[in-house]
Amino acid sequence: MRISLRKCVKIAICLFISVFSIILYFHDNFEKSFKTQGQSFGQKQHGVVGPVDQHSDTELSRKQRNAMSVETIKDDEKEKTHKVLPRLKSKNSTTEIDDIFIAVKATKKYHNRRLKLLLDTWIPQAREETYIFTDGDDKLDVPDGHLINTNCSNTHNRIALSCKMAVEYDFFMFTGKRWFCHLDDDTYLNVPGLLKLLQSYNHTDDWYLGRPSLRHPIEVMKRSNPEQKIAFWFATGGAGFCISRSLALKMMPHASGGRFMTTSDMIRLPDDCTVGFIINNLLQKELTVIDRFHSHLEALFLIHNLKEQLTFSYSDNNIVHIDGFSKNQDPTRLYSLHCMLFPTADICDTLRKGHTVA
Ligand code: UDP
Ligand code: MN
């Protein structure tokens, strides 16, 4: 069969148009699907714990760009745009109180005995930032969702304590905040002091801030090889400690989604030791000693310049030495400390009138 040159050209043009249309069609759809994936990646990034979190730096700068582009939009459009775009703080902006996640480990049997003091004193200064991780439901004066029943056992053993810490950690990762700070339910926190401390460190670097109660690294035997000892530093949970988000992200392979318990089982040590093991031994990151954190494992009556300190706990016969309310009104001395720091706080008025709150 003979085909004329004209026909050949016609066929060629038709073919070209068809192929070009097909390419255009697929290109368009590819771009649409790519954009959709990009958006959902960004949304996931905002909260869900998962391997995606490891890309947070790139994601953050992507969101920063979004936030910056809002500034170039006309005023009347701003309102509308703000509702659509996530309002993320710039990486370089100062850390504020709402950048801090404060986890308080609690147990239901001490809700009245211990949490009351915290709720009367420092928690109102960081009401939205503080979450209580406990082992039973209760009606406490905290915002909705801030009392978390971990369903962990209500004992003081390693498994129960590590179980609560694991939940604290996962919850923090979900929030996307800059700093994870852990406290026990017998710990007083100087909220403005903590904020000032964290403002002097960069959350995008790896920081483990706390105070060890031992003068030497703790040593454990390797389960797989009992001859071999592992030594590492850990910050005592009872004095409180803080971890930057950057470091918390690196802890994920050993801590997230139940892996904290597995790690704790490996060394057979409780929650705070497990945190130290992950950071100082597995990740080879230093503990930065903050000697203004205090637990009742040190002699509290020896501490002076109380206003400079950041945390205190107490035990039956180990309390800070401070003038103030009567022993009967304030057996732990922590109300007196709070009212020395913040004399105008409501609770101080009540105590000054001679009422007992504890
Ligand atoms: N805790 C607990 N279950 C218990 C006893 C204590 O979860 O049965 C928690 C308690 O709420 C606190 C921490 O463990 O946050 C430390 O408890 P405690 O101060 O009694 O002991 P410490 O370890 O400081 O000697
Ligand atoms: Mn304690």
Short mmCIF file of C-alpha atoms and ligand atoms in Angstrom, two decimals, residues 105-107 109-110 114 154-156 161 164 184-186 296, ligand 1:
data_model
loop_
_atom_site.label_atom_id
_atom_site.label_comp_id
_atom_site.label_asym_id
_atom_site.label_seq_id
_atom_site.Cartn_x
_atom_site.Cartn_y
_atom_site.Cartn_z
CA LYS A 105 4.12 12.17 87.11
CA ALA A 106 1.42 11.42 89.64
CA THR A 107 -0.46 8.59 91.27
CA LYS A 109 -3.46 7.93 95.93
CA TYR A 110 -1.47 11.18 96.20
CA ARG A 114 0.54 16.14 96.80
CA ASN A 154 -0.30 2.48 90.47
CA THR A 155 2.85 1.26 92.18
CA HIS A 156 6.31 2.69 92.71
CA LEU A 161 7.31 4.41 86.62
CA LYS A 164 4.24 6.64 82.85
CA ASP A 184 7.37 14.43 90.04
CA ASP A 185 4.22 15.28 91.97
CA ASP A 186 6.23 16.42 94.99
CA HIS A 296 14.98 15.52 98.32
N1 UDP B 1 4.59 7.29 92.33
C1 UDP B 1 3.81 6.45 91.60
N2 UDP B 1 3.27 5.36 92.22
C2 UDP B 1 3.48 5.11 93.54
C3 UDP B 1 4.29 5.99 94.27
C4 UDP B 1 4.83 7.08 93.63
O1 UDP B 1 3.60 6.66 90.42
O2 UDP B 1 2.98 4.11 94.05
C5 UDP B 1 5.14 8.47 91.66
C6 UDP B 1 4.86 9.73 92.42
O3 UDP B 1 3.64 10.28 91.99
C7 UDP B 1 6.04 10.60 92.11
C8 UDP B 1 7.16 9.60 91.82
O4 UDP B 1 6.54 8.36 91.60
O5 UDP B 1 5.82 11.41 90.98
C9 UDP B 1 8.14 9.49 92.94
O6 UDP B 1 7.49 9.09 94.09
P1 UDP B 1 8.01 9.44 95.55
O7 UDP B 1 8.22 10.91 95.63
O8 UDP B 1 7.03 8.87 96.53
O9 UDP B 1 9.35 8.65 95.69
P2 UDP B 1 10.85 9.03 95.38
O10 UDP B 1 11.18 8.23 94.17
O11 UDP B 1 10.93 10.50 95.15
O12 UDP B 1 11.56 8.61 96.59
#
